[in-house]
Structures are given as structure tokens and as C-alpha cells.
């Protein structure tokens, strides 16, 4: 991996990274069935001494095995015993898998346990199996899963695009030729002379296609231990090693040209290509503007000035068309809108507009005829003019905050915070805004969602009653529900549950739902108390009865019980093999900051791994993806070494001196090991407890994206 990174890092940066090297035991898995109970494994049913109480959660439900390691089967490690079994258990009936979010070091629904003498007879497989529901522990893998052990059989059976590796072995040169032809087409459509020159120069310098295919194959085997796994893999190699000048030229072009260049890797129809570019443009615009929380401050301070700034941009955009009829129509439209400015502002505030894209939608609605004429004018332009107009539009949208800042500074108002650096930071900003909004409305989260999501949220969460009769009926139902739920919650004798209900109760009384739809939505997704009960496997019968009544169905105790109780990140049973490997610090953690003195984001920025500041969003993302592909060579399921987090290292908050004992990563290839939406789980332990073999002191964390 360090060899691959040489082209991206300075000698000093490589030296810093190399100094972080640690030896770890990488864990590799293979589908299995009914392994010996003492065998190392991921998932399934393992060894548990028959003379010890089986581990349970706080509600008396059994914990399930996450992984176990028989040290006699693993390569020896100086920090591990030479024999015995180390097992990790989690709560399969809890969507948090037993993690205690308030204090992850306090065990609630997980166990780490070491059996020094596995000669003690185990609790029988059937006895353990009977503790769990029928859907637990897949008894066998699908045929397709079993076939993954025989790659050739899999490739021979597949006849669609997933047989890429078979096709690569048989016709690698042909695949590269098709890829080059699609690039030829993309270059022609972009119509940039410098790009065309760079691409043709680099294309002419390519070796014969058969030789080129062999070089790509050798490179992919080096970084992935296999031939190219798909068209994106060999396209990545070709882009990086054979077309560097073309890539730099593309980075200087418009976002849509870059997208067209990237999509040339894929065999898309023209209509699909156009739709992809349209979706990209909309999402990019929304990320940039929604993620910049300064807009909300400007809107709160002077909404009329914000709209005036939008109209100024619109005028510049119209002028770029040089269309007299369109300009006249917009002039009349703007005049009409100005006479109704107070009305438009009031409507925006009523709809709880919270971002620039939402305001854009509202203003376009009020300027419907002009927008229709504008779209028709755009469709009539030749491709080169369309590209120019798109570039102008994106540039104006990206400068929106600078324009607003200049306008409001003249009024003596300065918004707090900085503009988002890129789309990722924009998402983080928007998430922070969401968290703040929902926290302020913790008693009535539906109101928070409605305010957060603006016009969209109004339709989803601010349900209006169809009549005064419905509103009166809902008021009566809500009063009965509150009274009955007071009694039910009191019977649970749970302080945390009581606190959640009291907050929720206050919110319902301050802002009660006005329609049956709103009340039903609150019961299903808006009640923190009910969601807490569901996480513990209990359905609130008071809420269930009312929900059934609102939906016009007959209530039964099992009506709203979840059909599937089992919740476990591992689907099935996997045999384990382990081997020594060298790992490096590649992701932010306590160890990362101790070693480098800064966060991983700061280190990558310092060494240019995040791309050049002049790159636009897509070019920057492509550059980062190249580094991510190199980083991905480091296997992420292992004993000891460095952890990887989707969110943040919990040791920044608790027990910063503890070390990683075991990490299990999601299996991105077939999703039989999956933490949420692709995260990882870890067990940590203090060096003192590790040295003393006190494995029961290990604590659990998991997170996902």
C-alpha cells in the first residue's frame, strides 16, 4: 500500500505514515454451517459451558454470539493466551445491539468473556438454538452464497453485467477498447479543444491494447489481490496512470462536463445520461445552499433582502440568453412580484422555508409563465450555449452566499459561521441544524421535522384536519390517550421512560395534532417514549389500540408487534482464518491524533490528499475516491491494531487510553455482515486489563454512516 501511495505523498508524509505501522491479526471469513462449537467463527452458535448461566439482556432475553476466537487455532500473539476461547456477545433484540449510548463502557446488552478451559462440555447447539426465534441464525446460505467459494462457477453461471471478471479474462482488450470509445464520445460532446488535445495525445501513447490489458490486470492484482472487479476498477487505473493530463483538464471544466466524463465509464443511454446530469445538478445546488447555515440567518434578519438578491441573480441569468421576448416577460413578472412581495414573504414564512432551494421553488411557482418560457428558451439553444448557460447558473448559485454577505454587510449584519468547504461539510452543517431543531422540539418532534423540512415537511407532518368535526374528535381521542398512557407509563416504573413521556405529554398539550393523520404519525414515529419501548421489544398497548382505531381496523395484542424480532449484524455463520498483517493509521482516532498531532482530515489536507482547492466538487470527490481505493486495501476486521469509525472515536469522551481488542467491519461485497448502513463494531480494553487477561472488562461500540 505504501508503494501505491508513493505517487500521492511526499517522502516526509510516507515516513510519517510508515512510522505508524502495527502488526495485527487480520480476520478473514468463509461461509460455513454447523462448525464445531469450539471453532473460531463469526456469527452462528458457539461454545458456552453447560454449567454457566447463559448471558441475557436486562429484560431476560438471551444475548447472541457476535464472534469467538479459539486461540489454539490462531497465529500466536504476545498479548493473547496460547489457548482458550474469547467470545463476544451482543443483544440481537435491540436495534443498538446492546450499546449503552450514555456510557459505552457500562455493559448493558453485551458481554466479552474468556473461557480458559474449553474442555468443559458446551451447552448443546439445539439447546442454545431453542432460546431464539425461528428467523435467527440462518441455517444455510443461499446457493449463490455458497458459490462464492468457487469464483469460476459463479462467473460461468452469471450472464449479466455481473460476470465482468469472466469477460475480463476472456476479452480484456475488447473491454478497454469499448471504454476508450465511450471516452471518445464524451470528449466530442464536451467540445473542449484543450481536453481533446490532451486526450488524443495520451491515447496515442498507449501500448497495444493486449499489453495494456495485461498491465491493468497486474496492477489490480497488486492492489486488490484479484483481477479488475468491474469497469470502475480498470477505469480508475487508466485514469490515474495513463490519462493524468486529461483528468486535470476535466477538473477545470464545468460540473456537468465532469459528470459526462465519469459516466462515459458506464454504458448509459442518452436519456439516462441526461437524467443523471439533471439529478446531479439539483443535488449539488441543494447541498451547497442547504448546508450553508448562514442563509437561514440572513432570511431571519431580512427576508425581503434575500428575495431581492435572488431576483438580481435571476436578472443576470435572463440577460445571458440575449432573448428580447424572454427579457420583457421577466421584467413584467418581476414587477408583478414586487407588488406582492409582502404576500410572498408571508407565504414563505407560513410554509417554514428554511433553505435557499425551498425559496427557489416558491419563487418559481409565483413566476410560472416566465419559468416555462425560460425552459423553452434553454431547450432551443445549441449544445455549446447550453453548456455555457449551465456553467453560468452553477457559478451564480455557488456565489449566492457571497452576494448575500456583501449585501447584508452593507446593512451592518454579519452571519455567524463559514461557508461549507464541500458537499460533505454541507451535509454535516445541515445535520447539525437538524439536530438543533429536533432538540428544541423534543417534546413534539413532528413539529421539529415540519419546521426543519419547510414546505415538504408541512405536507408530511403538519396534517390539517378536513373539518371542524375531525378536529374535535381528535381532541377527544388525544385527551383519552394522555389519561390512559399516564397510567400505563406509571405501571412501568421506569424513570427514563417517565421522563420521555412527560416531555412528550407537554409537547402534545402545547401543540396538539389537529387531524387523525397527524395523531397516527405521532404515535408511529413521533413518540420517543413509544420508540424506547419498541427498542426493548415492547409495544405500547395504549398507543396500539388508538392506532388501530385511527386506521379503522380491529385491535389485537399482536397487531402492531414487529413480525421480525431478530436484529443482528451477522446473517449466518462464518468460519474464521487469521493471518499477520501490517496496518497503518489511515483514519481519525485517539491514536491518529497522538501520532500525527492533528486529525486525519487536517493531515490529508496538509498533504494534498483531499485534492486541490481549485477543484470543483466532483473533481475533488474523484481525487478523494482514488485515495479511498488505496486505503481500502487495508483489511478492517482484525484483532488489535487501529479501529475505523464511521462517526467519531468514543474514546475522545471516555477511557482514551484503551486499545482496540477486536473490530468487525461490514462486508460490503454481499452484506451478510452489516452494521446499520455499512459501519463497524469494536471491543476496547485497557492495557492493564489486557495484560491481566481480564477480557470481561472489554467494552463495546459500533457506528455506521
XYZ file of C-alpha atoms in Angstrom:
705
model
C 0.000 0.000 0.000
C 2.819 2.410 0.815
C 4.269 1.629 -2.595
C 0.963 2.602 -4.223
C 0.801 5.828 -2.206
C 4.252 6.968 -3.347
C 2.800 8.859 -6.289
C 0.423 10.767 -3.987
C 2.624 11.534 -0.945
C 5.893 13.266 -0.257
C 8.807 11.325 1.233
C 8.173 13.004 4.606
C 4.483 12.069 4.586
C 5.304 8.483 3.657
C 7.795 8.340 6.505
C 5.175 9.618 8.968
C 2.693 7.033 7.756
C 5.229 4.197 7.803
C 6.116 5.041 11.411
C 2.548 4.181 12.439
C 2.890 0.535 11.327
C 1.461 -2.104 13.667
C 1.231 -5.865 13.367
C -2.344 -7.133 13.603
C -4.178 -10.398 13.145
C -6.451 -9.927 10.144
C -9.699 -11.881 10.316
C -10.980 -13.479 7.110
C -14.285 -15.309 6.797
C -15.863 -18.005 4.644
C -19.491 -19.213 4.679
C -19.939 -22.281 6.890
C -22.580 -24.440 8.514
C -22.617 -26.192 11.883
C -18.968 -25.630 12.715
C -17.689 -27.407 15.843
C -18.885 -25.395 18.831
C -15.311 -24.612 19.884
C -14.227 -23.428 16.419
C -13.357 -19.783 15.719
C -16.304 -18.154 13.997
C -18.253 -15.012 13.154
C -21.971 -15.383 13.962
C -23.889 -18.588 14.490
C -23.890 -20.620 17.708
C -20.673 -21.218 19.599
C -19.193 -22.597 22.755
C -20.864 -21.874 26.076
C -20.089 -24.006 29.171
C -23.145 -26.001 30.205
C -22.548 -25.155 33.876
C -22.713 -21.352 33.442
C -25.870 -19.233 33.125
C -26.392 -18.190 29.519
C -25.905 -14.378 29.086
C -29.059 -12.255 28.968
C -30.022 -8.624 28.469
C -31.763 -6.534 31.119
C -35.158 -7.907 30.018
C -34.145 -11.531 30.380
C -33.723 -12.203 26.664
C -30.645 -14.135 25.519
C -27.650 -12.418 24.012
C -26.301 -13.770 20.715
C -22.777 -14.610 19.681
C -21.063 -11.996 17.516
C -17.697 -13.755 17.243
C -15.470 -16.205 19.068
C -11.773 -16.958 18.704
C -10.125 -20.209 19.730
C -6.574 -19.083 20.390
C -5.206 -22.550 19.699
C -6.360 -22.070 16.072
C -4.860 -18.600 15.576
C -1.275 -17.484 14.963
C 0.303 -16.790 18.378
C 0.152 -13.216 19.651
C 2.177 -11.922 22.628
C -0.861 -10.164 24.137
C -3.159 -13.203 23.909
C -3.214 -16.516 25.731
C -1.939 -19.555 23.832
C -5.211 -21.399 24.376
C -8.801 -20.847 25.444
C -11.728 -19.154 23.732
C -12.534 -15.431 23.685
C -16.174 -14.724 22.797
C -18.130 -11.530 22.168
C -21.910 -11.383 22.670
C -24.368 -8.628 21.726
C -28.117 -8.031 22.082
C -29.944 -9.275 18.952
C -33.292 -7.854 20.129
C -32.094 -4.261 20.332
C -31.540 -2.005 17.331
C -28.467 -0.645 19.144
C -27.136 -4.225 19.644
C -26.798 -3.585 23.381
C -24.659 -0.454 23.152
C -25.144 1.934 26.065
C -25.097 5.333 24.313
C -24.901 7.316 27.545
C -21.757 5.446 28.613
C -20.475 2.765 26.236
C -18.079 1.458 28.885
C -21.030 0.376 31.053
C -22.249 -3.025 29.762
C -25.978 -3.257 29.213
C -26.616 -5.733 26.426
C -23.214 -7.153 25.553
C -20.562 -9.422 27.020
C -16.915 -10.166 26.418
C -15.970 -13.457 28.045
C -12.887 -15.682 28.115
C -13.096 -19.442 28.648
C -9.675 -20.680 29.738
C -10.714 -24.337 29.641
C -12.927 -25.189 26.646
C -12.711 -28.844 27.651
C -15.747 -28.196 29.866
C -18.753 -29.565 27.888
C -20.697 -26.928 25.988
C -24.385 -26.200 26.102
C -25.779 -28.165 23.174
C -26.353 -26.407 19.865
C -30.053 -27.350 19.902
C -30.457 -26.035 23.458
C -28.959 -22.685 22.506
C -30.928 -22.575 19.261
C -34.202 -23.016 21.147
C -33.581 -19.752 23.044
C -34.066 -17.665 19.889
C -36.879 -17.025 17.391
C -37.158 -19.117 14.211
C -35.658 -16.443 11.970
C -32.408 -16.321 13.966
C -29.198 -17.917 12.682
C -29.695 -18.718 9.003
C -29.298 -22.496 8.801
C -27.746 -22.419 5.365
C -26.583 -19.879 2.848
C -28.251 -19.414 -0.478
C -26.755 -21.283 -3.364
C -25.299 -18.052 -4.706
C -23.505 -17.517 -1.393
C -22.008 -20.994 -1.440
C -20.888 -20.436 -4.993
C -18.729 -17.516 -3.899
C -16.213 -20.145 -2.782
C -15.873 -21.156 -6.441
C -15.350 -17.970 -8.424
C -15.218 -19.712 -11.786
C -18.573 -21.406 -11.183
C -20.116 -18.086 -10.240
C -18.819 -16.318 -13.309
C -19.890 -19.155 -15.599
C -23.431 -19.066 -14.206
C -23.869 -15.295 -14.490
C -24.895 -13.961 -17.874
C -25.464 -10.308 -16.993
C -23.079 -7.451 -16.268
C -22.022 -9.044 -13.005
C -19.844 -11.507 -14.949
C -17.292 -8.776 -15.557
C -14.304 -10.766 -14.310
C -15.035 -13.657 -16.670
C -15.354 -11.209 -19.527
C -12.132 -9.519 -18.427
C -10.210 -12.798 -18.525
C -11.564 -13.604 -21.974
C -11.600 -10.179 -23.625
C -9.804 -7.587 -21.512
C -8.505 -5.722 -24.560
C -12.022 -5.531 -26.026
C -13.405 -4.062 -22.782
C -10.713 -1.381 -22.753
C -11.413 -0.586 -26.413
C -15.113 -0.099 -25.598
C -14.182 2.119 -22.648
C -11.944 4.248 -24.868
C -14.718 4.571 -27.439
C -17.080 5.900 -24.791
C -14.419 8.381 -23.740
C -14.015 9.472 -27.367
C -17.744 10.176 -27.425
C -17.630 12.105 -24.139
C -14.729 14.266 -25.332
C -16.584 15.054 -28.541
C -19.739 16.053 -26.661
C -17.870 18.255 -24.203
C -16.313 20.129 -27.113
C -13.247 21.455 -25.283
C -10.218 21.866 -27.570
C -7.590 21.515 -24.831
C -9.260 18.405 -23.423
C -9.429 16.897 -26.899
C -5.726 17.588 -27.430
C -4.724 16.073 -24.048
C -6.884 13.015 -24.517
C -5.702 12.283 -28.049
C -2.043 12.740 -27.057
C -2.389 10.326 -24.151
C -4.459 7.918 -26.212
C -1.791 7.794 -28.912
C 0.856 6.965 -26.307
C -0.974 3.854 -25.083
C 0.688 0.477 -25.617
C -1.130 -2.136 -27.743
C -4.473 -2.995 -26.127
C -3.492 -6.556 -25.233
C -0.378 -5.290 -23.477
C -2.376 -2.533 -21.778
C -4.910 -5.079 -20.501
C -2.065 -7.149 -19.034
C -0.630 -4.088 -17.274
C -4.013 -3.146 -15.790
C -4.545 -6.754 -14.712
C -1.167 -6.838 -12.952
C -1.839 -3.529 -11.191
C -5.304 -4.596 -9.994
C -3.935 -7.870 -8.668
C -1.363 -5.891 -6.732
C -3.864 -3.608 -5.022
C -6.886 -5.915 -4.808
C -5.396 -9.419 -4.925
C -7.626 -10.175 -7.921
C -8.313 -9.069 -11.499
C -10.429 -5.945 -12.024
C -13.725 -6.423 -10.190
C -15.690 -4.138 -12.509
C -15.454 -1.431 -15.128
C -14.855 1.207 -12.442
C -11.729 -0.624 -11.272
C -9.856 -0.622 -14.555
C -11.211 2.851 -15.380
C -9.644 4.062 -12.124
C -6.270 2.629 -13.159
C -6.456 4.054 -16.677
C -7.482 7.492 -15.433
C -4.786 7.617 -12.792
C -1.826 6.193 -14.706
C -2.495 6.744 -18.399
C -4.664 9.882 -18.655
C -3.420 12.283 -15.928
C -3.415 15.418 -18.134
C -6.952 14.695 -19.360
C -8.093 14.329 -15.765
C -6.589 17.684 -14.797
C -8.271 19.331 -17.776
C -11.625 17.803 -16.879
C -11.226 19.137 -13.329
C -11.131 22.644 -14.760
C -14.378 22.208 -16.684
C -17.974 22.506 -15.502
C -19.559 20.014 -13.128
C -21.760 18.602 -15.846
C -18.808 18.024 -18.179
C -17.039 16.129 -15.398
C -20.146 14.068 -14.820
C -20.380 13.289 -18.550
C -16.700 12.237 -18.424
C -17.296 9.944 -15.441
C -20.450 8.449 -16.868
C -18.530 7.578 -20.010
C -17.197 4.666 -17.927
C -20.718 3.244 -17.956
C -22.851 2.104 -20.857
C -25.729 4.539 -20.402
C -28.376 5.507 -22.906
C -28.521 9.171 -23.867
C -31.750 9.680 -21.885
C -30.157 8.102 -18.782
C -27.128 10.327 -19.175
C -29.252 13.466 -19.388
C -31.308 12.433 -16.353
C -28.176 11.670 -14.317
C -26.735 15.093 -15.088
C -30.001 16.786 -14.148
C -30.208 14.961 -10.808
C -26.566 15.761 -10.098
C -27.106 19.461 -10.774
C -30.122 19.645 -8.466
C -28.427 17.740 -5.633
C -25.220 19.758 -5.871
C -27.167 23.009 -5.724
C -29.164 21.854 -2.719
C -26.128 20.587 -0.828
C -24.197 23.801 -1.324
C -27.063 26.065 -0.310
C -28.817 23.922 2.315
C -25.527 23.143 4.016
C -24.657 26.805 4.481
C -26.456 27.773 7.676
C -25.702 31.466 7.045
C -28.626 31.579 4.611
C -31.066 30.914 7.435
C -29.569 33.785 9.446
C -29.948 36.162 6.506
C -33.516 35.027 5.976
C -34.408 35.571 9.612
C -32.821 39.022 9.612
C -34.382 40.424 6.402
C -36.275 38.032 4.094
C -37.088 40.802 1.589
C -33.395 41.494 1.054
C -32.794 37.779 0.427
C -35.515 37.718 -2.239
C -34.185 40.918 -3.796
C -30.772 39.253 -4.114
C -32.381 36.241 -5.815
C -34.156 38.498 -8.300
C -30.884 40.258 -9.108
C -29.303 36.881 -9.892
C -32.321 35.927 -11.974
C -31.979 39.113 -13.982
C -28.327 38.335 -14.743
C -29.312 34.837 -15.763
C -32.056 36.120 -18.099
C -29.637 38.638 -19.647
C -27.286 35.785 -20.605
C -29.922 34.456 -23.032
C -29.980 37.676 -25.060
C -33.656 36.975 -25.788
C -35.785 40.130 -26.066
C -39.120 38.365 -25.569
C -37.842 36.495 -22.506
C -36.372 39.691 -21.018
C -39.660 41.538 -21.483
C -41.625 38.724 -19.868
C -39.276 38.623 -16.885
C -39.438 42.414 -16.476
C -43.235 42.265 -16.266
C -43.108 39.228 -13.967
C -40.671 40.895 -11.572
C -42.842 43.999 -11.456
C -45.886 41.916 -10.558
C -43.946 40.019 -7.908
C -42.708 43.214 -6.272
C -46.279 44.382 -5.752
C -46.917 41.106 -3.881
C -43.592 40.944 -2.029
C -45.126 41.101 1.460
C -47.600 38.383 0.489
C -44.804 36.135 -0.835
C -42.715 36.619 2.319
C -45.719 35.772 4.497
C -46.366 32.630 2.434
C -42.716 31.560 2.739
C -42.814 32.046 6.497
C -46.080 30.141 6.775
C -44.515 27.257 4.820
C -41.460 27.453 7.086
C -38.974 27.901 4.282
C -35.543 27.163 5.746
C -33.175 26.919 2.799
C -32.386 28.641 -0.470
C -33.653 25.730 -2.654
C -37.029 25.870 -0.901
C -37.273 29.601 -1.553
C -36.277 28.985 -5.191
C -39.169 26.553 -5.577
C -41.636 29.014 -4.088
C -40.468 31.899 -6.277
C -40.572 29.711 -9.395
C -44.178 28.844 -8.559
C -45.094 32.547 -8.488
C -43.181 33.164 -11.738
C -44.634 30.146 -13.534
C -45.062 31.644 -17.033
C -41.593 33.169 -17.066
C -40.033 29.881 -15.908
C -41.847 27.943 -18.619
C -40.604 30.403 -21.246
C -37.095 30.166 -19.787
C -37.051 26.368 -20.089
C -38.275 26.565 -23.670
C -35.548 29.084 -24.481
C -32.914 26.804 -22.962
C -34.127 23.784 -24.958
C -33.801 25.798 -28.184
C -30.135 26.665 -27.569
C -27.332 24.741 -29.310
C -25.326 22.360 -27.031
C -22.380 24.723 -26.628
C -24.656 27.569 -25.473
C -26.488 25.212 -23.127
C -23.176 24.241 -21.547
C -22.287 27.925 -21.141
C -25.649 28.710 -19.518
C -25.347 25.754 -17.124
C -21.864 26.859 -16.087
C -23.120 30.397 -15.501
C -26.044 29.154 -13.432
C -23.861 26.983 -11.200
C -21.367 29.805 -10.737
C -24.144 32.183 -9.655
C -25.640 29.644 -7.272
C -22.265 28.988 -5.718
C -21.703 32.729 -5.296
C -25.120 33.247 -3.689
C -23.753 33.399 -0.144
C -21.004 35.827 -1.104
C -23.608 38.095 -2.679
C -25.797 37.897 0.401
C -22.835 38.522 2.707
C -21.905 41.655 0.760
C -25.488 42.929 0.731
C -26.078 42.348 4.455
C -22.664 43.696 5.448
C -23.819 46.993 3.944
C -26.732 46.822 6.414
C -24.343 46.136 9.294
C -25.357 42.486 9.683
C -22.815 39.638 9.613
C -23.908 35.986 9.748
C -22.013 33.598 12.014
C -20.107 30.594 10.688
C -18.326 29.855 7.452
C -19.483 28.515 4.124
C -19.269 24.729 3.705
C -15.955 23.636 2.252
C -17.513 20.930 0.095
C -20.632 18.791 -0.210
C -19.575 16.580 2.719
C -19.248 19.570 5.033
C -22.554 20.921 3.729
C -24.238 17.694 4.823
C -22.610 17.974 8.250
C -23.850 21.549 8.611
C -27.365 20.579 7.646
C -27.263 17.645 10.087
C -26.209 19.990 12.893
C -29.105 22.286 12.023
C -31.436 19.276 12.096
C -30.140 18.135 15.486
C -30.625 21.610 16.956
C -34.136 21.896 15.547
C -35.230 18.478 16.828
C -33.643 19.062 20.240
C -35.629 22.276 20.628
C -38.783 20.311 19.810
C -38.007 17.123 21.761
C -41.491 17.119 23.281
C -43.087 17.272 19.848
C -40.572 16.015 17.269
C -43.137 16.167 14.470
C -43.244 19.933 14.807
C -39.463 19.947 14.641
C -39.462 17.893 11.465
C -42.086 20.180 9.973
C -40.075 23.288 10.704
C -36.851 21.671 9.569
C -38.160 20.405 6.250
C -40.107 23.523 5.331
C -42.727 23.141 2.607
C -42.060 19.417 2.221
C -42.387 18.882 5.946
C -45.635 20.785 6.013
C -47.270 18.186 3.810
C -45.760 15.296 5.752
C -46.066 16.441 9.332
C -48.395 19.445 9.649
C -51.532 17.474 8.729
C -54.565 19.732 8.526
C -57.970 18.385 9.607
C -60.582 18.012 6.900
C -63.294 19.531 9.087
C -64.040 21.027 12.480
C -65.705 17.727 13.419
C -62.467 15.828 12.785
C -60.507 18.318 14.873
C -62.964 17.915 17.787
C -62.827 14.125 17.517
C -59.015 14.151 17.554
C -59.007 16.382 20.644
C -61.215 13.882 22.467
C -59.086 10.920 21.361
C -55.914 12.699 22.426
C -57.319 13.506 25.877
C -58.273 9.855 26.411
C -54.874 8.701 25.147
C -52.984 11.002 27.531
C -55.059 9.836 30.507
C -54.664 6.126 29.686
C -50.982 6.473 28.888
C -50.353 8.253 32.200
C -51.499 5.080 33.951
C -49.617 2.720 31.614
C -46.311 4.593 31.928
C -46.662 4.754 35.710
C -47.087 0.961 35.806
C -43.741 0.502 34.046
C -41.889 2.064 36.998
C -39.119 3.295 34.685
C -37.661 6.726 35.457
C -36.226 7.316 31.974
C -39.462 6.233 30.289
C -41.441 8.515 32.593
C -39.201 11.459 31.716
C -39.622 10.829 27.990
C -43.382 10.597 28.334
C -43.591 13.766 30.422
C -41.670 15.728 27.772
C -43.856 14.237 25.063
C -47.029 14.925 27.063
C -46.099 18.588 27.464
C -45.428 18.863 23.734
C -48.771 17.291 22.840
C -50.617 19.726 25.062
C -48.718 22.750 23.760
C -49.084 21.816 20.067
C -51.694 19.045 19.790
C -52.217 17.176 16.484
C -55.284 18.508 14.678
C -56.091 15.555 12.418
C -56.258 11.770 12.593
C -53.310 11.539 10.212
C -51.182 13.768 12.405
C -52.090 11.814 15.532
C -51.335 8.481 13.827
C -47.982 9.817 12.635
C -47.107 10.922 16.143
C -47.925 7.508 17.590
C -45.827 5.684 14.995
C -42.720 7.875 14.586
C -43.087 10.939 16.781
C -43.243 9.356 20.226
C -39.855 8.997 21.880
C -41.442 7.020 24.722
C -43.056 4.505 22.359
C -39.832 4.165 20.392
C -37.948 3.466 23.614
C -40.424 0.684 24.413
C -40.078 -0.803 20.931
C -36.293 -0.905 21.276
C -36.860 -3.057 24.339
C -39.245 -5.356 22.489
C -42.477 -3.937 23.973
C -45.414 -2.442 22.117
C -47.329 0.250 23.997
C -50.870 -1.264 24.111
C -52.488 2.165 24.658
C -50.861 3.532 21.510
C -51.570 0.302 19.599
C -55.304 0.427 20.413
C -55.564 4.060 19.370
C -53.572 3.422 16.174
C -55.913 0.576 15.244
C -58.919 2.850 15.822
C -57.421 5.633 13.697
C -56.809 3.179 10.843
C -60.239 1.598 11.191
C -59.027 -1.918 11.965
C -59.838 -4.296 14.800
C -57.251 -4.276 17.562
C -55.467 -7.416 18.708
C -52.452 -7.616 21.052
C -50.160 -8.808 18.237
C -51.408 -6.382 15.598
C -48.510 -3.955 15.833
C -45.851 -6.299 17.144
C -42.871 -6.474 14.845
C -43.026 -9.532 12.612
C -39.277 -9.925 12.874
C -37.746 -9.588 16.330
C -34.260 -10.673 15.345
C -31.777 -7.861 14.755
C -28.189 -8.984 14.327
C -25.403 -7.551 12.136
C -24.303 -11.048 11.073
C -26.590 -13.087 8.853
C -25.479 -16.705 9.012
C -22.339 -18.452 10.205
C -18.755 -17.914 9.029
C -15.554 -19.847 9.556
C -12.566 -17.730 10.551
C -8.958 -17.735 9.460
C -6.364 -15.256 10.708
C -3.010 -14.054 9.420
C -0.416 -11.499 10.380
C -0.568 -8.179 8.540
C 0.850 -4.674 8.811
C -1.655 -1.891 9.398
C -1.180 1.859 9.273
C -3.022 4.823 10.741
C -5.421 5.831 7.974
C -8.482 7.124 9.844
C -9.124 9.557 12.685
C -8.851 8.125 16.173
C -7.201 8.718 19.533
C -4.058 7.023 18.206
C -4.130 9.053 14.981
C -4.067 12.396 16.751
C -1.431 11.175 19.196
C 0.800 10.084 16.305
C 0.285 12.911 13.801
C -0.746 15.671 16.190
C -3.753 16.596 14.002
C -6.933 14.986 12.707
C -6.937 12.787 9.613
C -8.849 15.467 7.677
C -6.181 18.041 8.541
C -3.353 15.633 7.672
C -4.873 14.736 4.296
C -5.442 18.419 3.556
C -1.876 19.205 4.570
C -0.509 16.628 2.130
C -2.895 17.303 -0.736
C -4.831 14.036 -0.463
C -8.176 15.835 -0.496
C -7.470 17.411 -3.855
C -6.619 20.904 -4.940
C -8.719 23.737 -3.535
C -9.392 24.907 -7.090
C -11.175 21.659 -7.941
C -14.923 21.698 -8.110
C -16.951 19.220 -6.081
C -16.921 16.297 -8.485
C -13.232 16.573 -9.369
C -12.373 16.761 -5.690
C -14.578 13.756 -4.950
C -12.895 11.754 -7.726
C -9.466 12.558 -6.318
C -10.540 11.539 -2.813
C -12.035 8.342 -4.191
C -8.645 7.363 -5.612
C -7.092 7.670 -2.164
C -10.027 5.823 -0.604
C -9.475 2.923 -3.003
C -5.861 2.689 -1.889
C -6.853 2.899 1.771
C -9.403 0.151 1.172
C -6.545 -2.307 0.688
C -6.205 -2.364 4.486
C -8.451 -5.106 5.823
C -10.779 -3.789 8.541
C -11.719 -6.910 10.529
C -8.900 -7.720 12.903
C -7.626 -8.324 16.418
C -5.620 -5.394 17.825
C -4.310 -2.618 15.592
C -6.225 0.539 14.759
C -10.008 0.999 14.714
C -12.017 2.664 11.955
C -15.115 4.705 12.734
C -17.981 5.885 10.587
C -18.592 8.683 13.094
C -16.147 9.532 15.881
C -13.884 7.623 18.221
C -15.817 7.256 21.529
C -12.505 7.254 23.388
C -12.313 11.007 22.873
C -15.024 11.091 25.555
C -14.238 8.025 27.706
C -11.116 6.000 28.521
C -8.820 7.480 25.894
C -6.002 5.126 26.887
C -7.872 1.936 25.994
C -6.804 -0.091 22.971
C -8.664 -1.982 20.284
C -9.193 -5.659 21.077
C -11.381 -6.666 18.144
C -13.033 -4.958 15.183
C -15.589 -6.488 12.809
C -16.253 -4.495 9.662
C -19.307 -4.623 7.408
C -18.951 -6.945 4.436
C -19.519 -4.601 1.519
C -19.498 -7.356 -1.083
C -22.511 -9.412 -0.062
C -23.877 -7.625 3.028
C -24.045 -10.740 5.201
C -22.161 -8.732 7.837
C -23.741 -5.312 8.063
C -23.688 -2.730 10.868
C -26.542 -0.349 10.083
C -25.826 1.276 6.723
C -22.266 -0.022 6.470
C -20.290 0.627 9.646
C -18.190 -1.408 12.036
C -18.251 -2.749 15.593
C -15.386 -2.743 18.089
C -14.461 -4.019 21.536
C -11.908 -1.961 23.507
C -9.924 -2.848 26.613
C -7.463 -1.097 28.902
C -3.809 -2.185 28.617
C -3.880 -3.203 32.288
C -6.932 -5.437 31.878
C -5.466 -6.913 28.697
C -2.196 -7.781 30.457
C -4.132 -9.375 33.335
C -6.386 -11.321 30.891
C -9.475 -9.578 32.299
C -11.326 -9.797 28.979
C -14.680 -9.346 30.717
C -13.714 -5.678 31.163
C -13.769 -5.033 27.418
C -16.445 -2.608 26.242
C -18.442 -2.365 23.044
C -19.009 0.333 20.434
C -20.479 0.365 16.950
C -21.464 3.054 14.495
C -22.476 3.467 10.881
C -22.734 6.185 8.248
